[in-house]
Every structure is written in C-alpha cells, then in structure tokens.
PDB file of C-alpha atoms and ligand atoms in Angstrom:
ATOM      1  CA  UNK A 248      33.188  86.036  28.646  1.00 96.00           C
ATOM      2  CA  UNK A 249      31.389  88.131  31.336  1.00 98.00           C
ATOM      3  CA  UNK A 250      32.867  91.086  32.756  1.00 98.00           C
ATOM      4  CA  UNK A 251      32.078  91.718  36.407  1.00 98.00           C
ATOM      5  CA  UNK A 252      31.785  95.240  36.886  1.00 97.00           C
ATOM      6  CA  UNK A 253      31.740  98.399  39.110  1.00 95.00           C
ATOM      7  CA  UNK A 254      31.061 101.906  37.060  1.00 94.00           C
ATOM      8  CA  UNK A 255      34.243 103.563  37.484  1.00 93.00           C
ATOM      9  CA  UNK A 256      36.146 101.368  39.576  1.00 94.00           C
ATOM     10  CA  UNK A 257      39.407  99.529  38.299  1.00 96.00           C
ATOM     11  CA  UNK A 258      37.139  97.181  36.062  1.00 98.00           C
ATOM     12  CA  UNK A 259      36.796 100.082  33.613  1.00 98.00           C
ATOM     13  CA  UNK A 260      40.686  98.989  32.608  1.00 98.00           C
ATOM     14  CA  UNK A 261      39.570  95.157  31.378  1.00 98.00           C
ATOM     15  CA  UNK A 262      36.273  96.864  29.852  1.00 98.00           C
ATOM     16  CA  UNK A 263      38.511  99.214  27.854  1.00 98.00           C
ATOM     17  CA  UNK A 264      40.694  96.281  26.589  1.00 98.00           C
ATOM     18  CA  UNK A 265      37.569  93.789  25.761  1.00 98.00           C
ATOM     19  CA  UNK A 266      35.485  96.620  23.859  1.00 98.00           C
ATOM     20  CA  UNK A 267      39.280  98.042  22.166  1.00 98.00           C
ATOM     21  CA  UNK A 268      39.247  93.675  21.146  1.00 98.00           C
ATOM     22  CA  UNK A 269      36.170  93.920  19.582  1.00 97.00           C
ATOM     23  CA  UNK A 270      35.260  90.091  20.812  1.00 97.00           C
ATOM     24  CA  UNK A 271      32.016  89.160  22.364  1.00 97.00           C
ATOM     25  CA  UNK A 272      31.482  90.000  25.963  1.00 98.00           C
ATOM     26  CA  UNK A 273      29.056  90.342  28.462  1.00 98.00           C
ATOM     27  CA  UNK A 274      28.891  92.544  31.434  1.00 98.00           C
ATOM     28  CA  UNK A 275      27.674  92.140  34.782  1.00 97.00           C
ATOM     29  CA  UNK A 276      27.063  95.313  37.155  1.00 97.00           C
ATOM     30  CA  UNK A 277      27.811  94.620  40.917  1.00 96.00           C
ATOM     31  CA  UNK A 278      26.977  96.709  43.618  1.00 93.00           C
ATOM     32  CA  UNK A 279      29.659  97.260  45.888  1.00 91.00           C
ATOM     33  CA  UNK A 280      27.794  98.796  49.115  1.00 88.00           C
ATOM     34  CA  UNK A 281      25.461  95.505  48.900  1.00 93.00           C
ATOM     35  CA  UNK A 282      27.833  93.612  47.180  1.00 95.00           C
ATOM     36  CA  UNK A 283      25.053  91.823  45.118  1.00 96.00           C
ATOM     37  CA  UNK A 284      24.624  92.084  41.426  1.00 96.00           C
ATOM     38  CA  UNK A 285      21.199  91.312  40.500  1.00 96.00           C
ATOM     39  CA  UNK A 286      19.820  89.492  43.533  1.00 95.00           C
ATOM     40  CA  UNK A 287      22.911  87.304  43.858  1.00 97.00           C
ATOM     41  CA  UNK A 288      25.935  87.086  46.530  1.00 98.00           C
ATOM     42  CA  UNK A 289      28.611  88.494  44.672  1.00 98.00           C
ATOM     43  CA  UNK A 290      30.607  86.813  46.611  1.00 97.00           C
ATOM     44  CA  UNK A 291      29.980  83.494  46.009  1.00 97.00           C
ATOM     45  CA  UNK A 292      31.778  84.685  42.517  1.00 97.00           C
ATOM     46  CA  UNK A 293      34.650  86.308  43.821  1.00 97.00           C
ATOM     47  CA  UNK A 294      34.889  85.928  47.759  1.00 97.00           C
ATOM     48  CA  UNK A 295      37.790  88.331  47.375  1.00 96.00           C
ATOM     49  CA  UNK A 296      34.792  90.707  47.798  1.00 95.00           C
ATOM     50  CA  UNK A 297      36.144  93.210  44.857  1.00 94.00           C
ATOM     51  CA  UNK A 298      35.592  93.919  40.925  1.00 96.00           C
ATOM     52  CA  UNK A 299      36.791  93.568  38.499  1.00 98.00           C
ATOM     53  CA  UNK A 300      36.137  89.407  37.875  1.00 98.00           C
ATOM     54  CA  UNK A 301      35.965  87.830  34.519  1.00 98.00           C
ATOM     55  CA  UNK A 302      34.068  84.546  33.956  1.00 98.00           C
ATOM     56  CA  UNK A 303      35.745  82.908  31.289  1.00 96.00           C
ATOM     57  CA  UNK A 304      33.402  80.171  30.580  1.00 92.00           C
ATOM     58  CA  UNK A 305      30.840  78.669  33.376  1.00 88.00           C
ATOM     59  CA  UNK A 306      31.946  78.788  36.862  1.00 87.00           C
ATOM     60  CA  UNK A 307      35.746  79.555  35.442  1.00 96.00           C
ATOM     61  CA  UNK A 308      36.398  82.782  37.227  1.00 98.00           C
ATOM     62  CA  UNK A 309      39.181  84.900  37.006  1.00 98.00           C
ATOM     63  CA  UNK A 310      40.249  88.042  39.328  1.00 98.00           C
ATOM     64  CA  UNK A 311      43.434  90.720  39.800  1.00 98.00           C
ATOM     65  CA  UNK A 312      42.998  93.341  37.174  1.00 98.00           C
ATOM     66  CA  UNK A 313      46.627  92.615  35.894  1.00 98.00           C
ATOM     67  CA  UNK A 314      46.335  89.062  35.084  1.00 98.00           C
ATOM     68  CA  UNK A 315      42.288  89.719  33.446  1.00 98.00           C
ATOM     69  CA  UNK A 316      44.725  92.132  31.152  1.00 98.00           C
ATOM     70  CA  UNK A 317      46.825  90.025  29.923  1.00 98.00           C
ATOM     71  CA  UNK A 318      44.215  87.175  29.653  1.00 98.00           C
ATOM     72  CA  UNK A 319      41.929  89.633  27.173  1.00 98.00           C
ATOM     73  CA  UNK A 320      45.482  90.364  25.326  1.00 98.00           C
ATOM     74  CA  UNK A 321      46.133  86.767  25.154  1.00 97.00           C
ATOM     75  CA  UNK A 322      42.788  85.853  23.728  1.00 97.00           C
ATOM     76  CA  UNK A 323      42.817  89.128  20.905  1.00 96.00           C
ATOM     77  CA  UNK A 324      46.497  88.356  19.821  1.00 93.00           C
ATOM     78  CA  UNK A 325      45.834  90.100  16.721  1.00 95.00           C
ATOM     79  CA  UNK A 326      45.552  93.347  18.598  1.00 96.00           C
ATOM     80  CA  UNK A 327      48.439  93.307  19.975  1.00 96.00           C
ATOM     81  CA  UNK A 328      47.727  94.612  23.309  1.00 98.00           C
ATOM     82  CA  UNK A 329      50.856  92.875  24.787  1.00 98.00           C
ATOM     83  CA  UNK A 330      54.432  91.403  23.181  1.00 97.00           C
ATOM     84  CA  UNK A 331      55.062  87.984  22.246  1.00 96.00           C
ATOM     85  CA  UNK A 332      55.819  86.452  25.790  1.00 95.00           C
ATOM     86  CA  UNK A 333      59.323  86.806  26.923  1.00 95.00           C
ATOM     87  CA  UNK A 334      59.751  89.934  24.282  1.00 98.00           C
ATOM     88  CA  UNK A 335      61.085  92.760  25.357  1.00 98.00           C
ATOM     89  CA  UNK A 336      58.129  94.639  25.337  1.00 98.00           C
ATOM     90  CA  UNK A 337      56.371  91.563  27.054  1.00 98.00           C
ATOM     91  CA  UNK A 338      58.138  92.391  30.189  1.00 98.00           C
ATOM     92  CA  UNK A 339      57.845  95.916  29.680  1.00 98.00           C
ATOM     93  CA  UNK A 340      54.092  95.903  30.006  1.00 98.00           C
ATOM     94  CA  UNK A 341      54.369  93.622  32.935  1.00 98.00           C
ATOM     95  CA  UNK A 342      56.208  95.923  34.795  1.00 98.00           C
ATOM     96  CA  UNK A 343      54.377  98.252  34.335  1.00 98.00           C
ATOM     97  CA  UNK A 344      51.153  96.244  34.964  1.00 98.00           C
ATOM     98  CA  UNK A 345      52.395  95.892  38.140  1.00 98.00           C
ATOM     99  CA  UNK A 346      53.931  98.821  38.802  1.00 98.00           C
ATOM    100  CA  UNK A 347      50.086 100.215  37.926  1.00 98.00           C
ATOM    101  CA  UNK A 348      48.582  97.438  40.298  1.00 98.00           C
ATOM    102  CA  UNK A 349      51.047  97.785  43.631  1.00 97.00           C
ATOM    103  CA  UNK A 350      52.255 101.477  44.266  1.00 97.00           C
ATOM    104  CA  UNK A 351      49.142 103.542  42.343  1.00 97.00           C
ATOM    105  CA  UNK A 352      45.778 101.274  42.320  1.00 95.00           C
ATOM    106  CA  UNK A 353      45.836  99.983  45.713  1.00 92.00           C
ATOM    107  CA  UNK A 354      47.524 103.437  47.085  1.00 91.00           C
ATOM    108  CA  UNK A 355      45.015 105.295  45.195  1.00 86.00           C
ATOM    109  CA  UNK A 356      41.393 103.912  46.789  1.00 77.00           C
ATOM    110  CA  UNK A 357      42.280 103.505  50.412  1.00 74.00           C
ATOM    111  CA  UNK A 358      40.536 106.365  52.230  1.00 74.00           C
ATOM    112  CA  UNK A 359      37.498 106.484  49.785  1.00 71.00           C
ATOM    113  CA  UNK A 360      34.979 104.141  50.872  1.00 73.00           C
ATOM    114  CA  UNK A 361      33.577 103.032  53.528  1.00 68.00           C
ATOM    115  CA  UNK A 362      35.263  99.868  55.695  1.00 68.00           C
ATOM    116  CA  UNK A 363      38.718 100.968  53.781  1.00 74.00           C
ATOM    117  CA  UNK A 364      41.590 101.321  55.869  1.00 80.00           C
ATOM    118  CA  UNK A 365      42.068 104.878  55.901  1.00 84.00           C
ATOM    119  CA  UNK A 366      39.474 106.963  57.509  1.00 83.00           C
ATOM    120  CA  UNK A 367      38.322 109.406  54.636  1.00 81.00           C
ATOM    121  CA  UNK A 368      39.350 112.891  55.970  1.00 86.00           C
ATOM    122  CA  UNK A 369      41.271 115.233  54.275  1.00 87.00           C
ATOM    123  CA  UNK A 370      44.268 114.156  55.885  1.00 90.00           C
ATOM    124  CA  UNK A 371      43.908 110.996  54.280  1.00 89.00           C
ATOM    125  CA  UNK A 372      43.537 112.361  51.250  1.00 90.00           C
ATOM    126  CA  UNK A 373      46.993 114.878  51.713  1.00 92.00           C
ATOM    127  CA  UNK A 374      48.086 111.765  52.430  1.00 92.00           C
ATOM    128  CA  UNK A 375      47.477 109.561  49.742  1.00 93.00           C
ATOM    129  CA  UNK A 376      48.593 112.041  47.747  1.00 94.00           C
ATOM    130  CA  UNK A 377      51.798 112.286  48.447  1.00 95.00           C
ATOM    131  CA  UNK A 378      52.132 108.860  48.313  1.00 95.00           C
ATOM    132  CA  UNK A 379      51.152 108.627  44.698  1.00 96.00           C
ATOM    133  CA  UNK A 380      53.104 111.626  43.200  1.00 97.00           C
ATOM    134  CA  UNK A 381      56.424 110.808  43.131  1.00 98.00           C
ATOM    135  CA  UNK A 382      55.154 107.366  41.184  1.00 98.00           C
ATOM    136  CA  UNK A 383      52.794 109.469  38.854  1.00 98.00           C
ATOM    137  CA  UNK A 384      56.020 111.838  38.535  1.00 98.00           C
ATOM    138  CA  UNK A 385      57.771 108.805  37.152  1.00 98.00           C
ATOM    139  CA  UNK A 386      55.069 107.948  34.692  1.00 98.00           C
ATOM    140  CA  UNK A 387      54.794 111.579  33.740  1.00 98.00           C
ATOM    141  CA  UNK A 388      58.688 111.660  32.793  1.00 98.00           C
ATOM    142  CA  UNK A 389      58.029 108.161  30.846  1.00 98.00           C
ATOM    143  CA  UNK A 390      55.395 110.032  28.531  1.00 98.00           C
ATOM    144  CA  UNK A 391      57.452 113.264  27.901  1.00 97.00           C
ATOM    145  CA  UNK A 392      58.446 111.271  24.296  1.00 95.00           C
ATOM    146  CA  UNK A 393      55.657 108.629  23.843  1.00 97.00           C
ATOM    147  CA  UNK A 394      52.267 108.553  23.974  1.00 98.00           C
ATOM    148  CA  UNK A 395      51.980 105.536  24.947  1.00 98.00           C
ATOM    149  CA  UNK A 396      53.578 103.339  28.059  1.00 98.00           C
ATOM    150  CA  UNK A 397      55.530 100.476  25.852  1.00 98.00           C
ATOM    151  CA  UNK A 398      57.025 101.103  22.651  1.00 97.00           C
ATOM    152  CA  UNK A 399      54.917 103.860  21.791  1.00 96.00           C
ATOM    153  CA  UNK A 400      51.642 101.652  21.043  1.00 98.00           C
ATOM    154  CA  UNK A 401      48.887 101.122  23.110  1.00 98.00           C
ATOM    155  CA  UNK A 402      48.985  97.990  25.172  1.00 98.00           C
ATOM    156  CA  UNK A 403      47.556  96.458  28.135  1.00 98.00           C
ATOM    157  CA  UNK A 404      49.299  98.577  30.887  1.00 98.00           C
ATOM    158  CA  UNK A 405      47.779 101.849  28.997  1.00 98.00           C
ATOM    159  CA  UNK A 406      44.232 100.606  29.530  1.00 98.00           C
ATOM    160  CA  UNK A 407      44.976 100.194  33.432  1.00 98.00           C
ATOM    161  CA  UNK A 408      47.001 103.711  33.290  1.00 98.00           C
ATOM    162  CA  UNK A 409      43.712 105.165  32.351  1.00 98.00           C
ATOM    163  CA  UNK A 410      41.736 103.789  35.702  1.00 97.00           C
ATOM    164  CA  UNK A 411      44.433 106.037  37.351  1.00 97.00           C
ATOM    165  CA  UNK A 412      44.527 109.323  35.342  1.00 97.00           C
ATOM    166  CA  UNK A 413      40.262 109.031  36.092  1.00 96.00           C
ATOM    167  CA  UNK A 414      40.909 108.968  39.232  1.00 94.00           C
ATOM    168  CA  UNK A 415      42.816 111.615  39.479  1.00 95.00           C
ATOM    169  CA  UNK A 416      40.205 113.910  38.145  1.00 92.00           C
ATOM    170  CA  UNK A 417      37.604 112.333  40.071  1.00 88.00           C
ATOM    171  CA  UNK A 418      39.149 112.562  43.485  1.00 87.00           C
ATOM    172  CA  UNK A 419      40.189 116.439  42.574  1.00 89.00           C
ATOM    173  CA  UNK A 420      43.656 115.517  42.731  1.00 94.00           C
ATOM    174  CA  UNK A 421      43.734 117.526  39.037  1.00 94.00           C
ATOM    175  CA  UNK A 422      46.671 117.479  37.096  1.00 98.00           C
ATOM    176  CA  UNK A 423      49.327 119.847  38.744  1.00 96.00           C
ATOM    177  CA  UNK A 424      53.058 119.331  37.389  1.00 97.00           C
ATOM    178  CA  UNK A 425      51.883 115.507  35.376  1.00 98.00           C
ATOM    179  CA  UNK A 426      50.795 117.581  31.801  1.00 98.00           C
ATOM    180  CA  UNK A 427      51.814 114.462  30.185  1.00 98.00           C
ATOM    181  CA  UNK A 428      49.750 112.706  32.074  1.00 98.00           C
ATOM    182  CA  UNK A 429      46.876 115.013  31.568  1.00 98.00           C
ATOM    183  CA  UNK A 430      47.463 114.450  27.727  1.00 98.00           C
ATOM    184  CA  UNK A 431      47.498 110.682  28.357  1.00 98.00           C
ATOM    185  CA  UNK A 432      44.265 110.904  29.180  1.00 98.00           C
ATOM    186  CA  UNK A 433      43.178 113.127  26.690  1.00 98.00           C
ATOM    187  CA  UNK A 434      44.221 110.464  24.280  1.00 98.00           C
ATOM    188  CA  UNK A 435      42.449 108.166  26.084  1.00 98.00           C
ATOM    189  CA  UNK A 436      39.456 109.875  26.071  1.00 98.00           C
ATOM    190  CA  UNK A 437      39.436 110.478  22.575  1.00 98.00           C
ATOM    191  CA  UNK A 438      39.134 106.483  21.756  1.00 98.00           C
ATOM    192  CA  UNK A 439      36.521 105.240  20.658  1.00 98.00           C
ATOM    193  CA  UNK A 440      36.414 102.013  22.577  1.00 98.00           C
ATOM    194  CA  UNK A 441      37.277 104.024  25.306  1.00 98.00           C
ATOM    195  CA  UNK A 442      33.993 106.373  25.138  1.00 98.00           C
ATOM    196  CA  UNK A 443      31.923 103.568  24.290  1.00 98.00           C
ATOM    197  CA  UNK A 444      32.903 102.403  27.582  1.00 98.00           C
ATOM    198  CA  UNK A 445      32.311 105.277  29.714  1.00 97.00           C
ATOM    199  CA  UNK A 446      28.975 105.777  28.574  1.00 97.00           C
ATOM    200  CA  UNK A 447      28.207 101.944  29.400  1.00 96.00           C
ATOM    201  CA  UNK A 448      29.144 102.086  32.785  1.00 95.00           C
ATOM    202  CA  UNK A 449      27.603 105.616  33.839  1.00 90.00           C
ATOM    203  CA  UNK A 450      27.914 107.328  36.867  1.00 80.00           C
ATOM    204  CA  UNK A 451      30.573 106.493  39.229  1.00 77.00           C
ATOM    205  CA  UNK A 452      29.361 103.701  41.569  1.00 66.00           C
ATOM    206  CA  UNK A 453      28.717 104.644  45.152  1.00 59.00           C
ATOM    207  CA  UNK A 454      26.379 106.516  45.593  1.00 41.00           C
ATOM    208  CA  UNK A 455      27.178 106.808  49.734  1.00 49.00           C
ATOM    209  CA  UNK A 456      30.276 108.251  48.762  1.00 43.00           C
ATOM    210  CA  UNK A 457      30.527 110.418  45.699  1.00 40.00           C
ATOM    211  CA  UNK A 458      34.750 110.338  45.884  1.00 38.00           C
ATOM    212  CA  UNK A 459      35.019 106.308  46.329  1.00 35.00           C
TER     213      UNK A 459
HETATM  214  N1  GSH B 769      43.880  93.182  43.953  1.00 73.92           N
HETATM  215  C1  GSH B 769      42.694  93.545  43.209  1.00 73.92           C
HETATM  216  C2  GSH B 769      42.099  94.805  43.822  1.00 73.92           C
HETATM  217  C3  GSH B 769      40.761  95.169  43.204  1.00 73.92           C
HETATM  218  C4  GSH B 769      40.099  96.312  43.945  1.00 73.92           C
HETATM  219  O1  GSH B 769      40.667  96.919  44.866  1.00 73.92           O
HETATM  220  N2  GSH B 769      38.854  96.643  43.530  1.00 73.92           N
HETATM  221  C5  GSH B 769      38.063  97.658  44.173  1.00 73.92           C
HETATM  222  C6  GSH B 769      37.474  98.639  43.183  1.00 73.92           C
HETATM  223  S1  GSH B 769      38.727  99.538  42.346  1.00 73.92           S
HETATM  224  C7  GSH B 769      36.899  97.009  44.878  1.00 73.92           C
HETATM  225  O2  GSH B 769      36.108  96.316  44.259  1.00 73.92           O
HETATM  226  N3  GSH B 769      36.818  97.184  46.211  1.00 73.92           N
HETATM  227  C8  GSH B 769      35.789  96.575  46.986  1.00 73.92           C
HETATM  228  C9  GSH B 769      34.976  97.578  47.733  1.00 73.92           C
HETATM  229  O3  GSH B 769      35.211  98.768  47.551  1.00 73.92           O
HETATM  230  O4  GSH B 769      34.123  97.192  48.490  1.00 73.92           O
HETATM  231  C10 GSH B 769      43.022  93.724  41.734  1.00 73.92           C
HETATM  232  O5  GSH B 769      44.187  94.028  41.414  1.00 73.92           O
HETATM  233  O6  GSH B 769      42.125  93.540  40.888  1.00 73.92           O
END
C-alpha cells in the first residue's frame, strides 16, 4: 500500500492508523502548491486534486479520508480500529467519521490556502471559528468520561480527531473552553505510532502559507 501524502494535512489521520497497524506501507510526498510528487502529475492519481490517496495495489486508488480509515481498519482486523460491521460501535465510529469529515475537516481548511474559497483574512478566520466551536464543544462534552471517541478504545475516528486537535494548535485557534480536547491530544501525542509519524512527515506543507 502507498500512502499519498501532504505533511500535516488530513493524510496524517490514515498515516497514524497504517503505522498504529504495524503492516507494510509506503509513502508518497505530494506537493500541493505544484501538485506534483516527484516529477509526476499528481493528478493523474487523484484528479480530485487533494491528499490523502491510498494505492492499494497498482493503479487501484483509493481517496476520502473516511473510507481510507476504515479500509486500513478493515485490512488490520486484529487491531481493532473499528467494530465488527453493523456493531454498535461500527456505527458509532462512522458517525463520527463523518461527523469528523463534514462539519470540522472541510470547515476547518477553507480560508488557509491559496485558490480556497474563503479569502484568508482574519475575518475568515473569526469566521471559521465560530463555525467549528459549537461542533468541537460537542466533542469536548463526549470526552469529559472517555478518552477515547467509541467505547473508550482507540479507533479509526480518533486517528482523524487528531488531524483536527493539530489544527487547532497550528492555526492558533488554542484550546480555550475544549480541555478535554486539549488532553485528547495530549494522548495522542504521547503514542508512539503517533510520534513516529510526525517526525516522518516534518514541517507542515506549504511553505507559501505557513497557516494552510
Ligand atoms: N473530501 C476529501 C477532502 C481532502 C482535502 O480537503 N484535502 C486537503 C488537505 S487537508 C487537500 O489536499 N487540499 C488540496 C489543496 O490544498 O490544494 C477527504 O475527505 O479526503
């Protein structure tokens, strides 16, 4: 499997869960200004035009962070990083994968980069802002028992959760009122999958653009 990636960007959710499966992966680093990785088109691998994108054998591409989730958890079933389908906590961590996918990750990155559909001003920012809290409000509440999003073991949904809570403290959004959220990260932080990832991918990846 190759992991097409983007330091930072929502791809560091599927890197989590492939280096937390301990399988064999490979990863590919794409450049989003040029939208190349190595010399190639990245597009002519995803012409969706975004990361992350697993190839899971020649020329088998898949994309949407959510479904590349439950794909890894699917393939490292003795991890455990989603239910049995049609469990309870199956649809649990669905919801919540999409919860993470529709009203945080695509509310979260709109004003940052160039060609997004916010300009990136501060009033975009206020603005995004406010449209995130009351969701990461919800989440917060959600964690005030558990450390975790489903059943109080780390799945899937956690891995994406994580893409957020970075966020957060890259954009300077901080931590204000979400403590449990701030420990959720924490927790994050401290795995050791998880730090073996951050230190693969580096710097966050635009360089025009040090908050996109
Ligand atoms: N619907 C996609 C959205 C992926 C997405 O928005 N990726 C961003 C990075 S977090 C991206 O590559 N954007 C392209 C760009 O910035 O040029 C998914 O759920 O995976």
């Amino acid at each position: 499997m190759k992991l097409f990636y983007a330091s930072g960007a929502s791809s560091l959710a599927p890197h989590i869960l492939l280096e937390e499966s301990e399988m064999v992966y490979q990863l590919e680093r794409v450049n989003l200004d040029t939208k190349k990785f190595q010399d190639t088109d990245y597009n002519l691998i995803n012409p969706k035009s975004y990361v992350p994108a697993l190839e899971i054998e020649h020329g088998n591409i898949l994309t949407e962070c959510a479904v590349i989730l439950e794909f890894i958890a699917r393939t490292s079933p003795d991890k455990s990083f989603m239910g049995a389908y049609g469990s309870q906590d199956y649809w649990e961590q669905r919801m919540w994968l999409n919860y993470i996918a529709t009203e945080l990750h695509k509310n979260f990155i709109s004003p940052f980069r160039n060609g997004n559909w916010l300009p990136n001003t501060v009033e975009s920012k206020q603005l995004v802002y406010q449209r995130v809290l009351p969701r990461l409000k919800l989440i917060n509440q959600k964690l005030a028992n558990q450390s975790w999003l489903v059943n109080n073991q780390f799945s899937a949904p956690d891995a994406y959760l994580f893409v957020i809570t970075n966020w957060l403290q890259r954009l300077e959004y901080g931590f204000d009122g979400l403590e449990n959220l701030s420990l959720f990260d924490h927790r994050m932080r401290n795995r050791h999958a998880v730090q073996n990832v951050l230190r693969q991918e580096g710097k966050p990846h635009s360089l025009k653009d040090d908050k996109a």
